[in-house]
Coordinates of C-alpha atoms and ligand atoms in Angstrom, one line a residue:
Chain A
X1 CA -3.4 46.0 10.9
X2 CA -6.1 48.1 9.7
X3 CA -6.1 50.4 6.4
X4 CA -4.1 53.2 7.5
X5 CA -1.1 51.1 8.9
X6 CA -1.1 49.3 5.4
X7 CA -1.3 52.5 3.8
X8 CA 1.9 53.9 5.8
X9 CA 3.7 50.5 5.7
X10 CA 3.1 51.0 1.8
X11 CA 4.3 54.5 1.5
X12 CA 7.3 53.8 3.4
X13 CA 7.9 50.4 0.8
X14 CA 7.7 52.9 -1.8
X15 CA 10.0 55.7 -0.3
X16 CA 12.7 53.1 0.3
X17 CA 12.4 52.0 -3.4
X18 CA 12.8 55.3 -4.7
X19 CA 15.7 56.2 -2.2
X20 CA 17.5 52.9 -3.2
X21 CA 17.1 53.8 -6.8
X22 CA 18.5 56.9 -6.7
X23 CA 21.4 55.8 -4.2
X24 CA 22.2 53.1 -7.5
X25 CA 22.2 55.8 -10.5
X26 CA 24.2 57.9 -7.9
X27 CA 26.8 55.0 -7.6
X28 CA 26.9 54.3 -10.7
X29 CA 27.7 58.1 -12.1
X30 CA 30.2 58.6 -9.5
X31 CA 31.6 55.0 -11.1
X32 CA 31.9 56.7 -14.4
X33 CA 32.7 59.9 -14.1
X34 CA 35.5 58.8 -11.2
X35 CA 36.9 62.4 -10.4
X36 CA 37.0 63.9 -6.7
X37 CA 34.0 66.3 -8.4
X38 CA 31.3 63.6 -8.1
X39 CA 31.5 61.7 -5.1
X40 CA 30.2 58.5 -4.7
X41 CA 27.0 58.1 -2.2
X42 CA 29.1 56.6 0.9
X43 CA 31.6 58.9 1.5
X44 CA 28.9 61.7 0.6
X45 CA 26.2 60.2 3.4
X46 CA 29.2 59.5 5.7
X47 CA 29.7 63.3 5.7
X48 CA 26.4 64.3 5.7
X49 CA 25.6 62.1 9.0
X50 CA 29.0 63.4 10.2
X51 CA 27.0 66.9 9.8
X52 CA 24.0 66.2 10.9
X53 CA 24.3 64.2 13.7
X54 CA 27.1 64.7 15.8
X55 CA 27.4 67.6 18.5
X56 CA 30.1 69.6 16.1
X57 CA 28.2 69.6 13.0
X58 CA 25.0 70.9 14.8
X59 CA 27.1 73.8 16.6
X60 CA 28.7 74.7 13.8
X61 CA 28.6 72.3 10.8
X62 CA 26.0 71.3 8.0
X63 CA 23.7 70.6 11.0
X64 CA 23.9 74.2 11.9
X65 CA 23.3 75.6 8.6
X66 CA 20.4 72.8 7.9
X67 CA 18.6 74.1 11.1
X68 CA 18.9 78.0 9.7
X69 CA 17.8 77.2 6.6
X70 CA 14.3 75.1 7.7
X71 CA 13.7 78.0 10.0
X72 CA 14.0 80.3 7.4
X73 CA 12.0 78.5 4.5
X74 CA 9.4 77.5 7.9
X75 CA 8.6 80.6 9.2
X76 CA 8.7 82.2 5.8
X77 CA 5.9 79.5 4.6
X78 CA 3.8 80.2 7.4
X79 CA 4.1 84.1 7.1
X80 CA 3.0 83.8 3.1
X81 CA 0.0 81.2 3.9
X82 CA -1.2 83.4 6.8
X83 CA -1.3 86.4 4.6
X84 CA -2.2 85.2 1.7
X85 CA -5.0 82.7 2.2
X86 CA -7.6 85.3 4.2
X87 CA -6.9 88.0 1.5
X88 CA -7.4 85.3 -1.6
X89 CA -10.2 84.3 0.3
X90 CA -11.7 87.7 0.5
X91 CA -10.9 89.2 -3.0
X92 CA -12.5 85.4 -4.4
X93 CA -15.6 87.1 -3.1
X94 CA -15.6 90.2 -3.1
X95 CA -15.7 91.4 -6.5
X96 CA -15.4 95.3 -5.8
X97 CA -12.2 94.4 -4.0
X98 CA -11.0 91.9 -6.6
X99 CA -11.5 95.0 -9.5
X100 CA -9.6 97.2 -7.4
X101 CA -6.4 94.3 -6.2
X102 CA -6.3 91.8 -9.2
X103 CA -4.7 94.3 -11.5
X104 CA -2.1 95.4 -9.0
X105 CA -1.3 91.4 -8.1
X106 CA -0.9 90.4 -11.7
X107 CA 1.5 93.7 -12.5
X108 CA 3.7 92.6 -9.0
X109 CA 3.8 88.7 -9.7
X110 CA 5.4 88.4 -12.5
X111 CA 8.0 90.5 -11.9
X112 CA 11.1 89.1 -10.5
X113 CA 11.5 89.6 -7.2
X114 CA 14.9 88.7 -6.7
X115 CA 16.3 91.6 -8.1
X116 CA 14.8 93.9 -5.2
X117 CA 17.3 91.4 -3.0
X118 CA 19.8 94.3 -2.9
X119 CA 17.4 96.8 -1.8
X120 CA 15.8 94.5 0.6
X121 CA 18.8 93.9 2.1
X122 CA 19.5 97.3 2.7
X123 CA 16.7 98.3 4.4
X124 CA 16.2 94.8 6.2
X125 CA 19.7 94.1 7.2
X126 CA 21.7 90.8 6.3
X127 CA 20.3 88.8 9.2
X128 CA 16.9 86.1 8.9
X129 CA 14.7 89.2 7.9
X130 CA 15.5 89.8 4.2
X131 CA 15.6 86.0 3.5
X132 CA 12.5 85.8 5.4
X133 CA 10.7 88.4 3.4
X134 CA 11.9 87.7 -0.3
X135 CA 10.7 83.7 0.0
X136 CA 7.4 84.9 1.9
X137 CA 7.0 87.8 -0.8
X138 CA 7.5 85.1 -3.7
X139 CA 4.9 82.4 -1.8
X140 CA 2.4 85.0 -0.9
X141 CA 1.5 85.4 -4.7
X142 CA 1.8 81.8 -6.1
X143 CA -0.8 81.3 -3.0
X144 CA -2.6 84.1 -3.2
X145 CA -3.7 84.1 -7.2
X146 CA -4.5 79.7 -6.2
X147 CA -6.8 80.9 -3.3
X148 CA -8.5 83.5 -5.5
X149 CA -9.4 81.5 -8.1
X150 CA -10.9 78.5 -5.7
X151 CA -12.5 81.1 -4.2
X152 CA -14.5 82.4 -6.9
X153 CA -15.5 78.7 -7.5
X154 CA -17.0 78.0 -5.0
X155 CA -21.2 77.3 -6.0
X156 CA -24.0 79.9 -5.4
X157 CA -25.9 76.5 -4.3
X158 CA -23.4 76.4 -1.0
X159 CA -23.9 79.7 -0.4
X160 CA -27.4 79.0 -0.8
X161 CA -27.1 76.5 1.7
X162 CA -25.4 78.5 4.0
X163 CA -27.5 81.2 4.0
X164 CA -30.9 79.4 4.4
X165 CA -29.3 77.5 7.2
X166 CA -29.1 81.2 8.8
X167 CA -25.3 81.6 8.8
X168 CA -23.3 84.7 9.3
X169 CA -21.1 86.0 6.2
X170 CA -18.3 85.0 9.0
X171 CA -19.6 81.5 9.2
X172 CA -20.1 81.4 5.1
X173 CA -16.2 81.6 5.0
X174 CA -15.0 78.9 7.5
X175 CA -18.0 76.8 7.0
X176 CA -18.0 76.7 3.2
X177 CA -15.8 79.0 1.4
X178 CA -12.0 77.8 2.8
X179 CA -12.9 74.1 3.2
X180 CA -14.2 74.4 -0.5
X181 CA -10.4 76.0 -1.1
X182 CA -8.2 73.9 1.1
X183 CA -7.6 71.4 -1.0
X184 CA -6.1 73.8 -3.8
X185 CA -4.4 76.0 -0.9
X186 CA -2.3 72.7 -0.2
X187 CA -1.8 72.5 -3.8
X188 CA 0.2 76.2 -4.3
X189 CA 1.5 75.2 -0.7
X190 CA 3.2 72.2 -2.3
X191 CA 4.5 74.1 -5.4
X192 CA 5.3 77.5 -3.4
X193 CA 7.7 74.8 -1.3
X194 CA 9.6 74.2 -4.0
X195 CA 9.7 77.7 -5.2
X196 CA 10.9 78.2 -1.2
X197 CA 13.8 75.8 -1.0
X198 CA 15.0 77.6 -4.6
X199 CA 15.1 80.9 -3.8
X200 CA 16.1 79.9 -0.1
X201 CA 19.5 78.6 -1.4
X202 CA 19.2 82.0 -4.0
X203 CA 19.4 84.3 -0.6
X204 CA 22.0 82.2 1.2
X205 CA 25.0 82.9 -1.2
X206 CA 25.4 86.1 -0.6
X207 CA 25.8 88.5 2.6
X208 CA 25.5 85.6 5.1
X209 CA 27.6 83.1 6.6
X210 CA 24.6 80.8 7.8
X211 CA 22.2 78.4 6.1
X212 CA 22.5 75.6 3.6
X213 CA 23.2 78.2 0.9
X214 CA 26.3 79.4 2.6
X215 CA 27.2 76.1 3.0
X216 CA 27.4 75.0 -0.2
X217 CA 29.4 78.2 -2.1
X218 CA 31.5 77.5 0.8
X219 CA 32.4 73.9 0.3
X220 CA 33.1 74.4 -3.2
X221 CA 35.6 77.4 -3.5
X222 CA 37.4 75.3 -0.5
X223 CA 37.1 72.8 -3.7
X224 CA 35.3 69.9 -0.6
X225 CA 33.2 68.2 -3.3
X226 CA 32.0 65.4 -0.9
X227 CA 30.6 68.8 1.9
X228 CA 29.3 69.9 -1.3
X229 CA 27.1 67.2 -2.1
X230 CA 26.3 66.5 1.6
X231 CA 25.0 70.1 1.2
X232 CA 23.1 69.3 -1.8
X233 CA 21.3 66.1 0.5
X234 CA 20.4 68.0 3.0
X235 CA 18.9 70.8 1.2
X236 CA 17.4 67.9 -0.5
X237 CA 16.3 66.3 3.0
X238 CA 15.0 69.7 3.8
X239 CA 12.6 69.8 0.9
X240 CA 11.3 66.1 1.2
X241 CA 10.8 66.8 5.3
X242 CA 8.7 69.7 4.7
X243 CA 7.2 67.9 1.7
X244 CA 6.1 65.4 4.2
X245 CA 4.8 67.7 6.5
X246 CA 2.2 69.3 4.2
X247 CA 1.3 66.0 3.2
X248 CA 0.6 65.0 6.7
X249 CA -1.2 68.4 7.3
X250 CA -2.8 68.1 4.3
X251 CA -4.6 64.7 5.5
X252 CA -5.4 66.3 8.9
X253 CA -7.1 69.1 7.6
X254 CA -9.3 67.5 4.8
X255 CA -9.8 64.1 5.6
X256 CA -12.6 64.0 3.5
X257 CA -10.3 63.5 0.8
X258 CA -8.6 60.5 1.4
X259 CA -11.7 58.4 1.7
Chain B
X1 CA -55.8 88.3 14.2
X2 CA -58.7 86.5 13.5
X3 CA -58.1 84.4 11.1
X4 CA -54.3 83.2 10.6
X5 CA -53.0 84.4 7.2
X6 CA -51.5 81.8 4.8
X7 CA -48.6 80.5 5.2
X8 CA -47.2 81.1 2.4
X9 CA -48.2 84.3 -0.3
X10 CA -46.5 85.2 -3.7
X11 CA -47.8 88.4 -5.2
X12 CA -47.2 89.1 -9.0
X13 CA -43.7 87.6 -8.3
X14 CA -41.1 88.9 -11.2
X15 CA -37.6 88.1 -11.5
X16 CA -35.1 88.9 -14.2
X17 CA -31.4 87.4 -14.4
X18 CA -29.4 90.5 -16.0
X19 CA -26.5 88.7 -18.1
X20 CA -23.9 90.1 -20.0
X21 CA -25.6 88.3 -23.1
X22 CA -29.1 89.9 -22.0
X23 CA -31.8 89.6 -19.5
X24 CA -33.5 86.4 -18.9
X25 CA -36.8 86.8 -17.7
X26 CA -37.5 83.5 -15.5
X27 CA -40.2 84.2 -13.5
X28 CA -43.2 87.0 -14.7
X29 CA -46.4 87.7 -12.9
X30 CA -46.6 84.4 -10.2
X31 CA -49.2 84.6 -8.2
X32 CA -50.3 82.1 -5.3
X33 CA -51.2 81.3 -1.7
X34 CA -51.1 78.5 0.3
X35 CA -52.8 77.6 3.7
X36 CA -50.6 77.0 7.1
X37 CA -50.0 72.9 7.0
X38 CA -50.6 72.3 3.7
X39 CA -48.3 70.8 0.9
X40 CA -48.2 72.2 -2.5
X41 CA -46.6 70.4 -5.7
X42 CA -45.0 72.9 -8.1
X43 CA -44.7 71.4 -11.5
X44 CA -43.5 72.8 -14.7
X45 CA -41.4 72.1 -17.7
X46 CA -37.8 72.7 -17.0
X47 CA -36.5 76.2 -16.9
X48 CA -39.6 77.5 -16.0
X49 CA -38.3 79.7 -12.9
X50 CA -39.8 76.3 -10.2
X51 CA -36.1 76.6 -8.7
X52 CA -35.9 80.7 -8.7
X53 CA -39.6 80.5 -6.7
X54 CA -38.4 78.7 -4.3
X55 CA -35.0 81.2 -3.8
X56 CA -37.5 84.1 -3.9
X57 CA -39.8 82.1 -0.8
X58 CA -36.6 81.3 1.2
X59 CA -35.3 85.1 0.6
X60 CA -32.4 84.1 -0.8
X61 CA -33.1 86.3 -4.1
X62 CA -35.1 89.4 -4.1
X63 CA -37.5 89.0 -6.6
X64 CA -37.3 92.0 -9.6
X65 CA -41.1 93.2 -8.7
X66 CA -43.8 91.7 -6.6
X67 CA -43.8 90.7 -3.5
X68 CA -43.5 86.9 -1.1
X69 CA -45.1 86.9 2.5
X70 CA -44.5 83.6 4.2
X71 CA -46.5 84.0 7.7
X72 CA -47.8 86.9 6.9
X73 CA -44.3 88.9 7.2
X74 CA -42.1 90.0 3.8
X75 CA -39.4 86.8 3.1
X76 CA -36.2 87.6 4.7
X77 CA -32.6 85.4 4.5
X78 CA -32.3 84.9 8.1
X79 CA -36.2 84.1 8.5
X80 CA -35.0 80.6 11.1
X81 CA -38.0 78.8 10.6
X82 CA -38.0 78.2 6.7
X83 CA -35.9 75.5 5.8
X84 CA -34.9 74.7 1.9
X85 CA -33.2 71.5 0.4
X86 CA -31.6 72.8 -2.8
X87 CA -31.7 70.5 -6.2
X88 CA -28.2 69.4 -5.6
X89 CA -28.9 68.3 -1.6
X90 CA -26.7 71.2 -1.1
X91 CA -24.5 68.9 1.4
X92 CA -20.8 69.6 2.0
X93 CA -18.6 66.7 1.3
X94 CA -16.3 68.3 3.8
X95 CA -18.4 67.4 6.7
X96 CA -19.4 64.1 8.3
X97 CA -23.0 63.2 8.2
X98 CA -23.8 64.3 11.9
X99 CA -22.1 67.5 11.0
X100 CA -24.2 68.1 8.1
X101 CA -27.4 67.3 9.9
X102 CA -26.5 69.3 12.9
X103 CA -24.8 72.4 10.4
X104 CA -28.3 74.7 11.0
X105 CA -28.0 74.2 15.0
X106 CA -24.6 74.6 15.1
X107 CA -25.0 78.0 13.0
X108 CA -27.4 78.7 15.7
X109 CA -24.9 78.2 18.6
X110 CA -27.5 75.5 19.8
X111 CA -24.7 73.8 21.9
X112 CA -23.0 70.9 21.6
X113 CA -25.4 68.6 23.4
X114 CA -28.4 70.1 21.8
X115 CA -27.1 69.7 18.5
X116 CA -25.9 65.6 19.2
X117 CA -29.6 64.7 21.0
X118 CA -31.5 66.6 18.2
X119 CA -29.5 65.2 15.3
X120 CA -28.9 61.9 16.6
X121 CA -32.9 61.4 17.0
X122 CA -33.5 62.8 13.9
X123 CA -30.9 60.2 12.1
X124 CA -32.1 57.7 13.7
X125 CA -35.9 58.1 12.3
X126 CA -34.0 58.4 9.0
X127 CA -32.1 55.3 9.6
X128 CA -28.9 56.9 9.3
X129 CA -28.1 56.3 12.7
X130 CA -24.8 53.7 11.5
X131 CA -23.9 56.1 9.0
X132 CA -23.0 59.7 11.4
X133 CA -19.2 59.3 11.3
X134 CA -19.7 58.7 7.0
X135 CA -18.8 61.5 4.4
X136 CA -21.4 62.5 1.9
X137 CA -19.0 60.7 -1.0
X138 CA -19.8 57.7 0.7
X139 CA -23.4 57.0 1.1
X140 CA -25.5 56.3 -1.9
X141 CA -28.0 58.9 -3.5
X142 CA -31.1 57.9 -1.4
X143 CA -29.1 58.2 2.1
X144 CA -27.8 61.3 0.9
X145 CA -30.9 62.8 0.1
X146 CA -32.1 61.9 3.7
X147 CA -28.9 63.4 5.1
X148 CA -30.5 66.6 3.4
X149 CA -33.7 66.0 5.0
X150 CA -32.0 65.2 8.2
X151 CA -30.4 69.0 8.4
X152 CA -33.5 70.7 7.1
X153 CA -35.1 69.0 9.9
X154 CA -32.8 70.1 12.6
X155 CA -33.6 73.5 13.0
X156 CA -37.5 72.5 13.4
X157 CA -38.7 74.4 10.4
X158 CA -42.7 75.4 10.3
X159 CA -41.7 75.8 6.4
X160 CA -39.9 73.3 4.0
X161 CA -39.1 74.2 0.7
X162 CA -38.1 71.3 -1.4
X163 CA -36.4 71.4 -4.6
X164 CA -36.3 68.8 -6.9
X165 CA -35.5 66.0 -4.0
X166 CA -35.9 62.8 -5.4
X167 CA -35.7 63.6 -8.7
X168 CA -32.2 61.2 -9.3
X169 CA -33.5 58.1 -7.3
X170 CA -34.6 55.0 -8.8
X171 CA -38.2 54.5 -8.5
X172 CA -38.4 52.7 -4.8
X173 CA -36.2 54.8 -3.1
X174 CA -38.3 58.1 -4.3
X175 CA -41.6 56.4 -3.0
X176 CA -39.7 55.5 0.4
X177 CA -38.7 59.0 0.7
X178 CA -41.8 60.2 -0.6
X179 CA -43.6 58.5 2.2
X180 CA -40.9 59.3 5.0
X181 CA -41.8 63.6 3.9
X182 CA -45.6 62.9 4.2
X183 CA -44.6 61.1 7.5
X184 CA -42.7 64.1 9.3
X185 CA -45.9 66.3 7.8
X186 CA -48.6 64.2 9.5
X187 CA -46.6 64.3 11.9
X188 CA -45.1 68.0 12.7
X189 CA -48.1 70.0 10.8
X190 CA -45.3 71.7 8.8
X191 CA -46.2 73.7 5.6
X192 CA -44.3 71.8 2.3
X193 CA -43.8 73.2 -0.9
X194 CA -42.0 71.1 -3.4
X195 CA -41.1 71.3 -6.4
X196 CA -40.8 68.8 -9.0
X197 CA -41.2 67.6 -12.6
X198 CA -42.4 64.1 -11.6
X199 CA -46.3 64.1 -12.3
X200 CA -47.2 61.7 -10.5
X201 CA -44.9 62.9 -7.7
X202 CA -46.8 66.2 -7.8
X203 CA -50.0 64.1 -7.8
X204 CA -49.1 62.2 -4.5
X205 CA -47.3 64.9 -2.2
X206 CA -49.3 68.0 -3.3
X207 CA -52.6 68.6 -1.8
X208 CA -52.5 71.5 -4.0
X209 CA -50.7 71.4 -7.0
X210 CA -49.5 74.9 -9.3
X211 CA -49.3 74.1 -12.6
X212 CA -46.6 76.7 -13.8
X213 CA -46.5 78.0 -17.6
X214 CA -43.1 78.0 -19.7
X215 CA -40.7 80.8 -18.9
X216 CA -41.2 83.2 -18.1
X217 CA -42.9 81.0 -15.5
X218 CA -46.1 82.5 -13.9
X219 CA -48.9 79.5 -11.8
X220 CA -51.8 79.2 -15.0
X221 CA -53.7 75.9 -13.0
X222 CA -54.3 75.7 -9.9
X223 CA -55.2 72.2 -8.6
X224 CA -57.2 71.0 -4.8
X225 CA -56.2 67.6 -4.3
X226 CA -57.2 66.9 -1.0
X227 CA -56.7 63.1 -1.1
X228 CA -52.7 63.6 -1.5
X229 CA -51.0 62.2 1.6
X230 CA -52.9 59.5 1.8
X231 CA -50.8 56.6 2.0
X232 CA -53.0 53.9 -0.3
X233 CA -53.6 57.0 -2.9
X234 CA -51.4 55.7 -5.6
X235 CA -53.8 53.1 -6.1
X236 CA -56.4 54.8 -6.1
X237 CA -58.4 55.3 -9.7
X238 CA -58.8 58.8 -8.7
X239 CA -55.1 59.3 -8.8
X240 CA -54.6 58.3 -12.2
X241 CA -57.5 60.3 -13.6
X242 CA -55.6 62.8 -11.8
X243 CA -52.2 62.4 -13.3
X244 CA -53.9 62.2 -16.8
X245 CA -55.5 66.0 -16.0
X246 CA -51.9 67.0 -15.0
X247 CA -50.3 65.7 -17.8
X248 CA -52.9 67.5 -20.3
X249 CA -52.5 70.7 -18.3
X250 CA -49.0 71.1 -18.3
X251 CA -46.9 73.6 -21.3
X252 CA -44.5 72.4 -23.4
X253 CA -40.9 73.4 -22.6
X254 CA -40.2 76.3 -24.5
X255 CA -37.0 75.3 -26.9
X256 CA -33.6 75.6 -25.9
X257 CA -34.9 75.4 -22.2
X258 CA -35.1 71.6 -22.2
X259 CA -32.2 69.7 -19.8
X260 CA -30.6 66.9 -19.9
X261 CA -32.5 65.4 -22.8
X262 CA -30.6 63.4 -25.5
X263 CA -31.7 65.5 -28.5
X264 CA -28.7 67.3 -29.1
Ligands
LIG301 N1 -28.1 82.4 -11.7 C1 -28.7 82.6 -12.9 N2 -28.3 83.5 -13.7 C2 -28.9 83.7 -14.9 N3 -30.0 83.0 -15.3 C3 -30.5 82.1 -14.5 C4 -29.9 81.8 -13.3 N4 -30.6 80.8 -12.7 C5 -31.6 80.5 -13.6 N5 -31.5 81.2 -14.7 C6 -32.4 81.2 -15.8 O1 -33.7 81.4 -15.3 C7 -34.6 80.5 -15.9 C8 -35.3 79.7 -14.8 O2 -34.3 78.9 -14.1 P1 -34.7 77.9 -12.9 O3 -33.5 77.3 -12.4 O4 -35.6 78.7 -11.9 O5 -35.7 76.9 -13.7 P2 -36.3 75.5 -13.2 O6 -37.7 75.6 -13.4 O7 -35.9 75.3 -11.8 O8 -35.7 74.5 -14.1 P3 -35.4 72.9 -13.9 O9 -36.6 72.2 -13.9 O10 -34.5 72.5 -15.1 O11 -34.6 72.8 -12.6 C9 -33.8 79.6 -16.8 O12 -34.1 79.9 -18.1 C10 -32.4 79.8 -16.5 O13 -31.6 79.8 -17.6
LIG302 MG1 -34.7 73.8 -10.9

């Protein structure tokens, strides 16, 4: 076994743990509480694997709605790091630009975008879209500001580097300046996840009838507490999945960390 | 051309750092030429401008007034054949050792099998050879200093500015490294200039050594020393009278320009 199987035989030790502890306190609160509004973990993971893994629930069950969702909160990840990274990138180094954009991005990023959800969905429809472009719109700034900043860290000395070694401004920015920022780009990609899966369930209880969010305002005003909290796993599977897949982008792309 | 022009030429060299607290002057009035496959010691207290002369001579700071040559032409950033290894190795920790080494070719388009014969013999003289697939974190201060030497290397320079290089090693890894740079210059007939605040450092690598004054830093002594490179020199008399001349030469830091000391 060398040190990376011992590494993932470890992390999966520990994820058990933590699952097993929280599968107990779970338990143990349904115990004491003993009304059909907190459903124990068995009858709860019953219908959630009932969802998730039969032919019904994926055509039209939780499984459905969990598959939505993840393609919503996916694509919309992608669409804000795609953006976001080459323009924090760019304003990081470019002072004149940074002058002219850093006031507008700190007037826009504060503001709470959810209240342009009503507008957004009337000129986007009540499709993917509007979902699509209120989580990318709130991710695109927590990334954006993170990239900035890194940015503007990096040392004149690499630059110095770079540029003795003869390298085009092109070169000075995949060479240096975005390995320099990965690291903190997987950072805001981490917290902007969360921020995702939040406002994702935000956008999903109203004007739809798809997605996780849907799913749950839907079990509970049918008053189906143990849908409800399958609901609330699988949003909460959906988080640790993509959780896991940063993490595992995160040692492809800068292995130089985890030495 | 009849005769081939130096190497390397700094005329009246000036260059002022504009800060929002004020200007700094660092470097005022240097003046100094050196001869094609030579090497030249540049010694001075700290914060005399030794680091911004060597930015000025790679072109990667355009000097306030005055004027650099280096073969005969104005410095320019993308002049190939100048190499520099910055006070801090300037090595990404991002990249593997053979990436490092090979960065300059690669930045060239050399090709992928240029770049791995090139770097791999050059590793290999550096006895880094075991070490190609290692990250900069892990190799000790002496390997990574080669590593640097390694990528300066690469591109075949005919000029190598030095900065500082061994100035963090312990005493026997300098001299190794020392002897390994005198090596590739018997060797290649490249032109050095290095800088450093190590006398006797100066005394053994430079076959002419600038004296520089406090900042803002101009060359006040000018030194031949014709038996540096020499591999027995250190124990030679002559040497220590040397260093002892050196020593008497050299300015005083001027205050609040001292680092690293303990004395605040
Ligand atoms: N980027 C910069 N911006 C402003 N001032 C600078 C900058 N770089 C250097 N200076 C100033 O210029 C002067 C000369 O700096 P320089 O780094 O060239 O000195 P040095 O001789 O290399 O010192 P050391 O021996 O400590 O490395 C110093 O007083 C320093 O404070
Ligand atoms: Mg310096």
């Amino acid at each position: 076994m060398n040190r990376d199987d011992r590494r993932g035989l470890r992390a999966l030790l520990d994820y058990g743990g933590a699952f097993l502890a929280v599968l107990v306190v779970w338990e143990l609160a349904a115990l004491a509480v003993h009304r059909p509004l907190l459903p124990g973990p068995v009858p709860t993971l019953a219908a959630f694997a009932r969802g998730m893994f039969t032919a019904q629930g994926l055509t039209d069950g939780l499984g459905a709605d969990f598959l939505v969702s993840s393609y919503r909160v996916i694509v919309s990840l992608i669409i804000a790091v795609v953006l976001a990274v080459p323009l924090g990138l760019w304003m990081g180094r470019n002072e004149r630009l940074d002058r002219w954009l850093a006031p507008v991005v700190y007037l826009l990023y504060p503001v709470p975008k959810v209240a342009f959800l009503p507008v957004i969905l009337l000129f986007l429809g009540v499709y993917d879209a509007p979902k699509i472009f209120l989580i990318s719109l709130l991710v695109f700034f927590q990334i954006l500001v993170t990239t900035r900043d890194a940015a503007r860290q990096v040392s004149r000395q690499s630059i110095y580097s770079m540029l003795s070694l003869g390298a085009s401004e092109g070169q000075i920015y995949r060479y240096a300046v975005l390995p320099a920022c990965l690291p903190k780009i997987f950072t805001s990609l981490r917290i902007g996840l969360g921020t995702a899966v939040a406002v994702l369930f935000l956008t999903e209880t109203f004007a739809t009838s798809l997605g996780l969010g849907y799913f749950l305002v839907d079990s509970w005003s049918r008053l189906a507490y143990v849908d409800l909290f399958a609901g609330v796993v699988a949003l909460g599977v959906l988080g640790f999945l993509l959780y896991l897949l940063v993490e595992w982008l995160e040692r492809e792309l800068t292995p130089w960390q985890f030495i | 051309m009849a005769a081939s022009p130096a190497m390397v030429e700094a005329r009246d060299l000036a260059v002022t750092y504009s800060l929002r607290q004020g200007d700094v002057e660092a470097l005022a009035g240097a003046s100094f030429s050196l001869p094609r496959g030579e090497t030249c010691a540049v010694i001075g207290p700290s914060g005399c401008g030794k680091s911004t002369l060597l930015y000025v001579l790679a072109g990667l700071l355009r000097p306030t007034a005055g004027e650099a040559l280096v073969d005969g032409e104005p410095v320019r950033p993308k002049r190939l054949k100048t190499a520099i290894i910055l006070q801090d190795y300037g090595l990404f920790p991002w990249m593997t050792v053979e990436r490092n080494a090979g960065l300059g070719l690669r930045l060239r388009g050399a090709g992928a099998a240029r770049e791995k014969e090139t770097v791999g013999r050059i590793l290999g003289d550096l006895g880094l050879s075991e070490f190609r697939r290692h990250y900069p974190a892990q190799l000790s201060g002496g390997q990574r200093q080669r590593v640097a030497v390694a990528r300066a290397l690469a591109v075949e320079p005919d000029l190598l500015l030095m900065d500082e290089p061994f100035s963090s090693l312990d005493a026997l890894t300098r001299e190794g490294l020392q002897e390994t740079v005198l090596d590739i210059w018997r060797r290649t007939g490249l032109t050095v200039v290095l800088v450093t605040h190590g006398i006797e450092e100066a005394v053994f690598m430079g076959r002419r050594i600038l004296v520089m004054s406090a900042r803002p830093g101009r060359v006040v002594h000018t030194i031949d020393n014709p038996a540096a490179g020499r591999a027995d020199y250190r124990r030679d008399p002559a040497f220590h009278r040397l260093c002892t001349e050196v020593r008497s030469l050299l300015p005083a830091a001027r205050a609040g320009d001292e680092t690293g000391g303990g004395a605040r």
